[in-house]
Amino acid sequence: MSYLNFLRNERKNADIPNLFDIIPSMEKRELRIVFMGTPEFAEFTLRRLVDDGYNIIGVVTMPDKPIGRHGSVLQSSPVKKYAVEQGIPVLQPEKLKDPLFIEQLMALRADLQIVVAFRMLPEVVWSMPRLGTFNLHGSLLPQYRGAAPINWAIINGDKETGVTTFFLKHEIDTGDIIHQERIPILPTDNAGTMHDKLMELGADLTVKTLEDIIADNVKPIPQSQIPASELRPAPKIFKETCRIDWNQPTARVNDFIRGLSPYSAAWTVLRSADGTGQDFKIYAAEPVAGAPIQKPGTIECDGRKSLIVSTADGAIRLLDVQLAGKKRMDICAFLCGCTISGCSFF
């Protein structure tokens, strides 16, 4: 059964008024789409949809964010900035169940809603359009449900990731899958490079999903039908999540650094000989082949261009770092201006 026929049956069973019973075929310029998203990842897809001639009749994004020392300046999201440039109406609700927002959203008379990097939607919102609401997620669902799928796939040492489109339902990131696209995670990738790769791949997949919805060529697959020996979550990342455990093997430490670079950045504490410590961020590193086993966190440094840290089974060479209160810099620049004799990491 196609998705449109499934919708027809569902709406009949729910005794929804007749205007929903028949879902006609249409061209992409006739399809009324509301787009929901906030960051650059979402803005890229929105821009692609507009460039491809889709009829985006409204955008929903986060309220403007106060910035500056006193919070007196409001910063718009990337999605809002682009929507305003294109003359697309923008809604910025504080609460997604606000009656005024619901009324404004209903007034747009969307046929379909697309969600990319946004908040969890209440049912009154995601069930509103006659063709439903689909989400673009930065993982191969059902793996890495949650807020930080790109980071966690790299942290866990995965060799492959991808993007998924799926129809929304009650539980977050559990809806029936429409399409997936896979991509390798290279040893040189970090969260930043994978973000950009998946951003482009996700825009392509969103267009493909739209084309198939318009053509009534969608056959959603329940996530329960996808084999998975162990489901890995992708919870939100906080500062304490990012602290390096030097008692881990070298490969785990390296993946951890890659998975958090450039944001939020893996960190440790640089402890000086007198016992005081400073936060120390690490953005890039590389395993050291054949390194002797020493106490994890031990530093070997030539004072000029090499800083090596011991792990549980070897060592890792730091390449790109930032000491608290200083600028981010490559290791040579850092060692030119900082003496770390007698220091260690913990």
Tab-separated table of N, CA and C in Angstrom, residues 44-203:
chain	number	residue	atom	x	y	z
A	44	PHE	N	20.660	24.975	4.700
A	44	PHE	CA	21.166	24.434	3.443
A	44	PHE	C	20.061	23.703	2.688
A	45	THR	N	19.266	22.897	3.405
A	45	THR	CA	18.162	22.179	2.768
A	45	THR	C	17.071	23.138	2.312
A	46	LEU	N	16.736	24.121	3.138
A	46	LEU	CA	15.734	25.111	2.753
A	46	LEU	C	16.151	25.832	1.478
A	47	ARG	N	17.401	26.233	1.409
A	47	ARG	CA	17.910	26.926	0.215
A	47	ARG	C	17.785	26.026	-1.020
A	48	ARG	N	18.087	24.738	-0.842
A	48	ARG	CA	17.999	23.792	-1.963
A	48	ARG	C	16.552	23.668	-2.452
A	49	LEU	N	15.601	23.614	-1.523
A	49	LEU	CA	14.192	23.485	-1.908
A	49	LEU	C	13.711	24.713	-2.668
A	50	VAL	N	14.096	25.880	-2.199
A	50	VAL	CA	13.709	27.121	-2.888
A	50	VAL	C	14.341	27.165	-4.274
A	51	ASP	N	15.639	26.832	-4.358
A	51	ASP	CA	16.332	26.845	-5.654
A	51	ASP	C	15.706	25.864	-6.638
A	52	ASP	N	15.166	24.755	-6.112
A	52	ASP	CA	14.557	23.740	-6.975
A	52	ASP	C	13.093	24.037	-7.305
A	53	GLY	N	12.586	25.173	-6.830
A	53	GLY	CA	11.245	25.599	-7.220
A	53	GLY	C	10.109	25.077	-6.373
A	54	TYR	N	10.410	24.534	-5.195
A	54	TYR	CA	9.328	24.072	-4.324
A	54	TYR	C	8.644	25.262	-3.656
A	55	ASN	N	7.381	25.076	-3.355
A	55	ASN	CA	6.533	26.166	-2.855
A	55	ASN	C	6.577	26.216	-1.322
A	56	ILE	N	7.567	26.907	-0.786
A	56	ILE	CA	7.703	27.052	0.663
A	56	ILE	C	6.851	28.241	1.098
A	57	ILE	N	5.725	27.958	1.741
A	57	ILE	CA	4.769	29.016	2.059
A	57	ILE	C	4.924	29.529	3.494
A	58	GLY	N	5.860	28.952	4.248
A	58	GLY	CA	6.115	29.427	5.595
A	58	GLY	C	7.282	28.692	6.223
A	59	VAL	N	7.933	29.356	7.169
A	59	VAL	CA	9.059	28.778	7.896
A	59	VAL	C	8.800	28.930	9.388
A	60	VAL	N	9.125	27.877	10.134
A	60	VAL	CA	9.054	27.913	11.595
A	60	VAL	C	10.461	27.700	12.127
A	61	THR	N	10.922	28.601	12.981
A	61	THR	CA	12.275	28.515	13.524
A	61	THR	C	12.284	29.013	14.956
A	62	MET	N	13.443	28.895	15.607
A	62	MET	CA	13.571	29.304	17.004
A	62	MET	C	13.494	30.825	17.128
A	63	PRO	N	13.041	31.332	18.281
A	63	PRO	CA	13.074	32.783	18.521
A	63	PRO	C	14.503	33.303	18.440
A	64	ASP	N	14.642	34.572	18.104
A	64	ASP	CA	15.960	35.191	18.041
A	64	ASP	C	16.675	35.050	19.383
A	65	LYS	N	17.994	34.850	19.313
A	65	LYS	CA	18.789	34.574	20.514
A	65	LYS	C	19.544	35.816	20.963
A	66	PRO	N	19.431	36.200	22.245
A	66	PRO	CA	20.203	37.347	22.744
A	66	PRO	C	21.697	37.024	22.740
A	67	ILE	N	22.513	37.954	22.247
A	67	ILE	CA	23.969	37.787	22.256
A	67	ILE	C	24.610	39.060	22.774
A	68	GLY	N	25.906	39.040	22.947
A	68	GLY	CA	26.611	40.216	23.457
A	68	GLY	C	26.714	40.176	24.968
A	69	ARG	N	27.510	41.075	25.500
A	69	ARG	CA	27.777	41.086	26.928
A	69	ARG	C	26.518	41.237	27.764
A	70	HIS	N	25.610	42.077	27.313
A	70	HIS	CA	24.390	42.333	28.071
A	70	HIS	C	23.150	41.701	27.435
A	71	GLY	N	23.345	40.919	26.403
A	71	GLY	CA	22.212	40.281	25.751
A	71	GLY	C	21.285	41.258	25.067
A	72	SER	N	21.821	42.429	24.715
A	72	SER	CA	20.976	43.477	24.144
A	72	SER	C	20.799	43.345	22.637
A	73	VAL	N	21.589	42.449	22.017
A	73	VAL	CA	21.508	42.248	20.567
A	73	VAL	C	20.855	40.896	20.305
A	74	LEU	N	19.884	40.882	19.395
A	74	LEU	CA	19.202	39.639	19.050
A	74	LEU	C	19.758	39.082	17.744
A	75	GLN	N	20.094	37.803	17.759
A	75	GLN	CA	20.644	37.139	16.571
A	75	GLN	C	19.627	36.172	15.996
A	76	SER	N	19.332	36.330	14.713
A	76	SER	CA	18.389	35.439	14.025
A	76	SER	C	19.079	34.138	13.632
A	77	SER	N	18.310	33.075	13.545
A	77	SER	CA	18.855	31.793	13.101
A	77	SER	C	19.192	31.857	11.618
A	78	PRO	N	20.097	30.985	11.130
A	78	PRO	CA	20.383	30.928	9.697
A	78	PRO	C	19.129	30.704	8.858
A	79	VAL	N	18.197	29.875	9.344
A	79	VAL	CA	16.959	29.615	8.601
A	79	VAL	C	16.128	30.886	8.490
A	80	LYS	N	16.009	31.641	9.576
A	80	LYS	CA	15.233	32.884	9.522
A	80	LYS	C	15.875	33.894	8.568
A	81	LYS	N	17.189	34.045	8.661
A	81	LYS	CA	17.875	35.020	7.801
A	81	LYS	C	17.585	34.730	6.329
A	82	TYR	N	17.690	33.459	5.950
A	82	TYR	CA	17.450	33.121	4.544
A	82	TYR	C	15.992	33.316	4.178
A	83	ALA	N	15.081	32.907	5.054
A	83	ALA	CA	13.650	33.053	4.764
A	83	ALA	C	13.275	34.516	4.571
A	84	VAL	N	13.809	35.387	5.414
A	84	VAL	CA	13.523	36.822	5.285
A	84	VAL	C	14.055	37.354	3.959
A	85	GLU	N	15.255	36.920	3.575
A	85	GLU	CA	15.824	37.332	2.282
A	85	GLU	C	14.911	36.940	1.125
A	86	GLN	N	14.246	35.785	1.251
A	86	GLN	CA	13.399	35.262	0.182
A	86	GLN	C	11.952	35.722	0.292
A	87	GLY	N	11.643	36.486	1.340
A	87	GLY	CA	10.269	36.950	1.516
A	87	GLY	C	9.307	35.866	1.968
A	88	ILE	N	9.828	34.836	2.640
A	88	ILE	CA	8.987	33.744	3.127
A	88	ILE	C	8.499	34.093	4.535
A	89	PRO	N	7.210	33.980	4.818
A	89	PRO	CA	6.711	34.262	6.164
A	89	PRO	C	7.397	33.387	7.218
A	90	VAL	N	7.703	33.995	8.369
A	90	VAL	CA	8.429	33.297	9.433
A	90	VAL	C	7.621	33.311	10.726
A	91	LEU	N	7.506	32.142	11.348
A	91	LEU	CA	6.895	32.020	12.670
A	91	LEU	C	7.983	31.595	13.659
A	92	GLN	N	8.008	32.229	14.848
A	92	GLN	CA	9.026	31.932	15.854
A	92	GLN	C	8.380	31.733	17.224
A	93	PRO	N	7.672	30.644	17.410
A	93	PRO	CA	6.966	30.433	18.675
A	93	PRO	C	7.914	30.096	19.827
A	94	GLU	N	7.618	30.630	21.003
A	94	GLU	CA	8.331	30.211	22.215
A	94	GLU	C	7.892	28.807	22.600
A	95	LYS	N	6.580	28.548	22.488
A	95	LYS	CA	6.016	27.250	22.823
A	95	LYS	C	5.219	26.734	21.633
A	96	LEU	N	5.460	25.475	21.286
A	96	LEU	CA	4.831	24.923	20.090
A	96	LEU	C	3.369	24.542	20.290
A	97	LYS	N	2.890	24.602	21.527
A	97	LYS	CA	1.468	24.364	21.784
A	97	LYS	C	0.706	25.667	22.023
A	98	ASP	N	1.371	26.789	21.831
A	98	ASP	CA	0.728	28.097	21.999
A	98	ASP	C	-0.461	28.200	21.039
A	99	PRO	N	-1.661	28.492	21.534
A	99	PRO	CA	-2.850	28.552	20.669
A	99	PRO	C	-2.696	29.538	19.512
A	100	LEU	N	-2.016	30.667	19.755
A	100	LEU	CA	-1.829	31.644	18.680
A	100	LEU	C	-0.955	31.052	17.580
A	101	PHE	N	0.127	30.357	17.964
A	101	PHE	CA	0.986	29.723	16.964
A	101	PHE	C	0.218	28.664	16.183
A	102	ILE	N	-0.556	27.835	16.874
A	102	ILE	CA	-1.343	26.797	16.200
A	102	ILE	C	-2.303	27.434	15.192
A	103	GLU	N	-2.915	28.519	15.582
A	103	GLU	CA	-3.833	29.214	14.675
A	103	GLU	C	-3.105	29.758	13.456
A	104	GLN	N	-1.929	30.350	13.678
A	104	GLN	CA	-1.141	30.895	12.563
A	104	GLN	C	-0.663	29.782	11.631
A	105	LEU	N	-0.268	28.655	12.217
A	105	LEU	CA	0.200	27.539	11.394
A	105	LEU	C	-0.939	26.957	10.567
A	106	MET	N	-2.099	26.804	11.157
A	106	MET	CA	-3.260	26.283	10.429
A	106	MET	C	-3.646	27.212	9.281
A	107	ALA	N	-3.484	28.518	9.497
A	107	ALA	CA	-3.857	29.499	8.471
A	107	ALA	C	-2.995	29.374	7.214
A	108	LEU	N	-1.813	28.787	7.356
A	108	LEU	CA	-0.947	28.609	6.189
A	108	LEU	C	-1.459	27.509	5.254
A	109	ARG	N	-2.312	26.618	5.752
A	109	ARG	CA	-2.932	25.549	4.965
A	109	ARG	C	-1.881	24.699	4.229
A	110	ALA	N	-0.894	24.256	4.997
A	110	ALA	CA	0.170	23.442	4.402
A	110	ALA	C	-0.350	22.063	4.010
A	111	ASP	N	0.159	21.560	2.892
A	111	ASP	CA	-0.097	20.166	2.504
A	111	ASP	C	0.879	19.224	3.200
A	112	LEU	N	2.084	19.757	3.500
A	112	LEU	CA	3.171	18.920	4.016
A	112	LEU	C	4.091	19.801	4.857
A	113	GLN	N	4.671	19.214	5.902
A	113	GLN	CA	5.684	19.905	6.690
A	113	GLN	C	6.984	19.108	6.647
A	114	ILE	N	8.101	19.837	6.581
A	114	ILE	CA	9.428	19.231	6.575
A	114	ILE	C	10.198	19.772	7.768
A	115	VAL	N	10.790	18.870	8.539
A	115	VAL	CA	11.533	19.248	9.736
A	115	VAL	C	12.998	18.852	9.567
A	116	VAL	N	13.897	19.822	9.779
A	116	VAL	CA	15.336	19.564	9.718
A	116	VAL	C	15.997	20.287	10.894
A	117	ALA	N	16.587	19.542	11.814
A	117	ALA	CA	17.309	20.127	12.952
A	117	ALA	C	16.453	21.153	13.689
A	118	PHE	N	15.342	20.671	14.230
A	118	PHE	CA	14.431	21.538	14.968
A	118	PHE	C	14.067	20.872	16.282
A	119	ARG	N	13.032	21.345	16.911
A	119	ARG	CA	12.604	20.829	18.205
A	119	ARG	C	11.634	19.658	18.030
A	120	MET	N	11.393	18.944	19.129
A	120	MET	CA	10.388	17.895	19.121
A	120	MET	C	9.006	18.525	18.985
A	121	LEU	N	8.217	18.048	18.033
A	121	LEU	CA	6.910	18.641	17.760
A	121	LEU	C	5.800	17.916	18.502
A	122	PRO	N	4.824	18.667	19.019
A	122	PRO	CA	3.634	18.016	19.579
A	122	PRO	C	2.756	17.472	18.458
A	123	GLU	N	1.906	16.520	18.781
A	123	GLU	CA	1.073	15.884	17.757
A	123	GLU	C	0.179	16.883	17.042
A	124	VAL	N	-0.318	17.889	17.743
A	124	VAL	CA	-1.192	18.866	17.119
A	124	VAL	C	-0.495	19.579	15.969
A	125	VAL	N	0.837	19.630	16.016
A	125	VAL	CA	1.612	20.263	14.947
A	125	VAL	C	1.960	19.272	13.848
A	126	TRP	N	2.552	18.119	14.217
A	126	TRP	CA	3.028	17.231	13.150
A	126	TRP	C	1.892	16.515	12.411
A	127	SER	N	0.724	16.427	13.028
A	127	SER	CA	-0.397	15.756	12.364
A	127	SER	C	-1.275	16.715	11.562
A	128	MET	N	-0.921	17.992	11.551
A	128	MET	CA	-1.791	18.993	10.943
A	128	MET	C	-1.895	18.879	9.415
A	129	PRO	N	-0.810	18.775	8.663
A	129	PRO	CA	-0.933	18.752	7.192
A	129	PRO	C	-1.575	17.460	6.695
A	130	ARG	N	-2.266	17.532	5.593
A	130	ARG	CA	-2.962	16.363	5.066
A	130	ARG	C	-2.002	15.288	4.570
A	131	LEU	N	-0.764	15.671	4.208
A	131	LEU	CA	0.236	14.682	3.786
A	131	LEU	C	1.209	14.347	4.903
A	132	GLY	N	0.979	14.883	6.077
A	132	GLY	CA	1.839	14.569	7.211
A	132	GLY	C	3.070	15.445	7.313
A	133	THR	N	4.015	15.020	8.139
A	133	THR	CA	5.262	15.736	8.397
A	133	THR	C	6.412	14.746	8.345
A	134	PHE	N	7.450	15.080	7.581
A	134	PHE	CA	8.623	14.209	7.607
A	134	PHE	C	9.847	14.964	8.090
A	135	ASN	N	10.771	14.204	8.668
A	135	ASN	CA	11.976	14.742	9.294
A	135	ASN	C	13.214	14.212	8.578
A	136	LEU	N	14.230	15.047	8.474
A	136	LEU	CA	15.547	14.618	8.003
A	136	LEU	C	16.442	14.472	9.227
A	137	HIS	N	17.030	13.290	9.406
A	137	HIS	CA	17.867	13.011	10.583
A	137	HIS	C	19.258	12.599	10.139
A	138	GLY	N	20.284	13.056	10.855
A	138	GLY	CA	21.664	12.819	10.471
A	138	GLY	C	22.253	11.511	10.949
A	139	SER	N	21.527	10.412	10.755
A	139	SER	CA	22.060	9.083	11.057
A	139	SER	C	21.280	8.049	10.263
A	140	LEU	N	21.727	6.823	10.359
A	140	LEU	CA	21.006	5.704	9.747
A	140	LEU	C	20.084	5.117	10.816
A	141	LEU	N	18.905	5.692	10.940
A	141	LEU	CA	17.946	5.200	11.936
A	141	LEU	C	17.656	3.720	11.693
A	142	PRO	N	17.424	2.968	12.758
A	142	PRO	CA	17.152	3.400	14.133
A	142	PRO	C	18.376	3.720	14.977
A	143	GLN	N	19.580	3.647	14.394
A	143	GLN	CA	20.761	4.009	15.166
A	143	GLN	C	20.831	5.526	15.380
A	144	TYR	N	21.321	5.888	16.548
A	144	TYR	CA	21.598	7.276	16.908
A	144	TYR	C	20.370	8.184	16.857
A	145	ARG	N	19.316	7.732	17.534
A	145	ARG	CA	18.195	8.622	17.789
A	145	ARG	C	18.640	9.638	18.844
A	146	GLY	N	18.315	10.902	18.610
A	146	GLY	CA	18.692	11.910	19.590
A	146	GLY	C	19.286	13.141	18.969
A	147	ALA	N	19.851	14.007	19.811
A	147	ALA	CA	20.237	15.358	19.405
A	147	ALA	C	21.591	15.453	18.725
A	148	ALA	N	22.485	14.472	18.905
A	148	ALA	CA	23.857	14.617	18.391
A	148	ALA	C	24.319	13.369	17.635
A	149	PRO	N	23.617	12.972	16.593
A	149	PRO	CA	23.966	11.721	15.894
A	149	PRO	C	25.311	11.763	15.187
A	150	ILE	N	25.687	12.906	14.639
A	150	ILE	CA	26.960	12.989	13.915
A	150	ILE	C	28.119	12.779	14.875
A	151	ASN	N	28.073	13.463	16.006
A	151	ASN	CA	29.149	13.338	16.990
A	151	ASN	C	29.304	11.908	17.481
A	152	TRP	N	28.186	11.278	17.866
A	152	TRP	CA	28.266	9.972	18.507
A	152	TRP	C	28.702	8.866	17.546
A	153	ALA	N	28.353	8.977	16.275
A	153	ALA	CA	28.802	7.964	15.313
A	153	ALA	C	30.323	7.943	15.212
A	154	ILE	N	30.951	9.121	15.249
A	154	ILE	CA	32.417	9.192	15.177
A	154	ILE	C	33.040	8.800	16.506
A	155	ILE	N	32.479	9.293	17.610
A	155	ILE	CA	32.989	8.934	18.940
A	155	ILE	C	33.026	7.422	19.123
A	156	ASN	N	32.006	6.739	18.623
A	156	ASN	CA	31.918	5.280	18.787
A	156	ASN	C	32.737	4.500	17.768
A	157	GLY	N	33.464	5.217	16.919
A	157	GLY	CA	34.352	4.535	15.980
A	157	GLY	C	33.673	3.918	14.780
A	158	ASP	N	32.453	4.349	14.451
A	158	ASP	CA	31.753	3.799	13.288
A	158	ASP	C	32.504	4.123	11.994
A	159	LYS	N	32.395	3.244	11.044
A	159	LYS	CA	33.036	3.439	9.740
A	159	LYS	C	32.052	3.953	8.693
A	160	GLU	N	30.779	4.066	9.078
A	160	GLU	CA	29.745	4.469	8.131
A	160	GLU	C	28.640	5.198	8.883
A	161	THR	N	28.054	6.181	8.221
A	161	THR	CA	26.878	6.856	8.753
A	161	THR	C	25.988	7.229	7.569
A	162	GLY	N	25.096	8.183	7.755
A	162	GLY	CA	24.219	8.571	6.651
A	162	GLY	C	23.102	9.475	7.123
A	163	VAL	N	22.094	9.594	6.293
A	163	VAL	CA	20.929	10.415	6.609
A	163	VAL	C	19.661	9.613	6.340
A	164	THR	N	18.610	9.985	7.059
A	164	THR	CA	17.330	9.279	6.971
A	164	THR	C	16.198	10.283	6.904
A	165	THR	N	15.217	10.027	6.040
A	165	THR	CA	13.952	10.755	6.118
A	165	THR	C	12.892	9.799	6.641
A	166	PHE	N	12.030	10.318	7.523
A	166	PHE	CA	10.998	9.473	8.119
A	166	PHE	C	9.807	10.326	8.529
A	167	PHE	N	8.631	9.707	8.575
A	167	PHE	CA	7.427	10.401	9.004
A	167	PHE	C	7.375	10.470	10.520
A	168	LEU	N	6.984	11.613	11.038
A	168	LEU	CA	6.937	11.801	12.480
A	168	LEU	C	5.798	11.022	13.118
A	169	LYS	N	6.060	10.589	14.349
A	169	LYS	CA	5.039	9.978	15.190
A	169	LYS	C	5.331	10.396	16.633
A	170	HIS	N	4.639	9.783	17.587
A	170	HIS	CA	4.711	10.243	18.972
A	170	HIS	C	6.123	10.204	19.549
A	171	GLU	N	6.787	9.060	19.506
A	171	GLU	CA	8.105	8.928	20.109
A	171	GLU	C	9.156	9.524	19.183
A	172	ILE	N	10.103	10.261	19.758
A	172	ILE	CA	11.078	10.985	18.959
A	172	ILE	C	11.956	10.036	18.138
A	173	ASP	N	12.121	10.369	16.858
A	173	ASP	CA	13.004	9.658	15.923
A	173	ASP	C	12.637	8.187	15.728
A	174	THR	N	11.362	7.845	15.890
A	174	THR	CA	10.954	6.438	15.755
A	174	THR	C	9.999	6.194	14.591
A	175	GLY	N	9.674	7.221	13.824
A	175	GLY	CA	8.681	7.080	12.766
A	175	GLY	C	9.132	6.191	11.621
A	176	ASP	N	8.188	5.840	10.761
A	176	ASP	CA	8.466	4.956	9.625
A	176	ASP	C	9.421	5.624	8.642
A	177	ILE	N	10.401	4.855	8.199
A	177	ILE	CA	11.465	5.377	7.338
A	177	ILE	C	11.002	5.462	5.888
A	178	ILE	N	11.336	6.587	5.263
A	178	ILE	CA	11.037	6.786	3.841
A	178	ILE	C	12.260	6.406	3.008
A	179	HIS	N	13.380	7.087	3.264
A	179	HIS	CA	14.615	6.819	2.512
A	179	HIS	C	15.824	6.950	3.425
A	180	GLN	N	16.919	6.285	3.011
A	180	GLN	CA	18.215	6.452	3.663
A	180	GLN	C	19.309	6.521	2.613
A	181	GLU	N	20.354	7.274	2.926
A	181	GLU	CA	21.560	7.302	2.098
A	181	GLU	C	22.760	7.114	3.013
A	182	ARG	N	23.712	6.287	2.583
A	182	ARG	CA	24.889	5.970	3.390
A	182	ARG	C	26.125	6.694	2.883
A	183	ILE	N	27.083	6.897	3.801
A	183	ILE	CA	28.338	7.543	3.441
A	183	ILE	C	29.419	7.036	4.395
A	184	PRO	N	30.637	6.787	3.903
A	184	PRO	CA	31.698	6.311	4.811
A	184	PRO	C	32.202	7.431	5.727
A	185	ILE	N	32.640	7.051	6.912
A	185	ILE	CA	33.358	7.968	7.802
A	185	ILE	C	34.843	7.670	7.622
A	186	LEU	N	35.573	8.601	7.059
A	186	LEU	CA	36.994	8.398	6.781
A	186	LEU	C	37.831	8.642	8.038
A	187	PRO	N	39.017	8.057	8.112
A	187	PRO	CA	39.884	8.293	9.282
A	187	PRO	C	40.220	9.769	9.470
A	188	THR	N	40.167	10.538	8.397
A	188	THR	CA	40.482	11.968	8.478
A	188	THR	C	39.266	12.831	8.819
A	189	ASP	N	38.094	12.230	8.886
A	189	ASP	CA	36.883	13.003	9.178
A	189	ASP	C	36.779	13.344	10.656
A	190	ASN	N	36.151	14.493	10.924
A	190	ASN	CA	35.742	14.825	12.277
A	190	ASN	C	34.285	15.271	12.220
A	191	ALA	N	33.742	15.728	13.338
A	191	ALA	CA	32.331	16.111	13.358
A	191	ALA	C	32.047	17.247	12.387
A	192	GLY	N	32.996	18.141	12.221
A	192	GLY	CA	32.803	19.262	11.304
A	192	GLY	C	32.725	18.832	9.854
A	193	THR	N	33.648	17.977	9.411
A	193	THR	CA	33.629	17.545	8.010
A	193	THR	C	32.418	16.670	7.727
A	194	MET	N	32.039	15.809	8.692
A	194	MET	CA	30.871	14.962	8.477
A	194	MET	C	29.587	15.786	8.481
A	195	HIS	N	29.529	16.819	9.307
A	195	HIS	CA	28.374	17.731	9.289
A	195	HIS	C	28.157	18.271	7.890
A	196	ASP	N	29.240	18.753	7.264
A	196	ASP	CA	29.111	19.354	5.941
A	196	ASP	C	28.745	18.321	4.876
A	197	LYS	N	29.323	17.123	4.969
A	197	LYS	CA	28.982	16.071	4.008
A	197	LYS	C	27.519	15.653	4.144
A	198	LEU	N	27.070	15.459	5.388
A	198	LEU	CA	25.692	15.026	5.610
A	198	LEU	C	24.700	16.144	5.306
A	199	MET	N	25.121	17.385	5.463
A	199	MET	CA	24.273	18.514	5.118
A	199	MET	C	23.921	18.486	3.622
A	200	GLU	N	24.908	18.225	2.791
A	200	GLU	CA	24.662	18.141	1.347
A	200	GLU	C	23.877	16.883	0.992
A	201	LEU	N	24.270	15.768	1.590
A	201	LEU	CA	23.571	14.512	1.318
A	201	LEU	C	22.116	14.600	1.769
A	202	GLY	N	21.890	15.270	2.905
A	202	GLY	CA	20.540	15.407	3.431
A	202	GLY	C	19.649	16.258	2.552
A	203	ALA	N	20.198	17.310	1.971
A	203	ALA	CA	19.413	18.138	1.055
A	203	ALA	C	18.984	17.324	-0.162
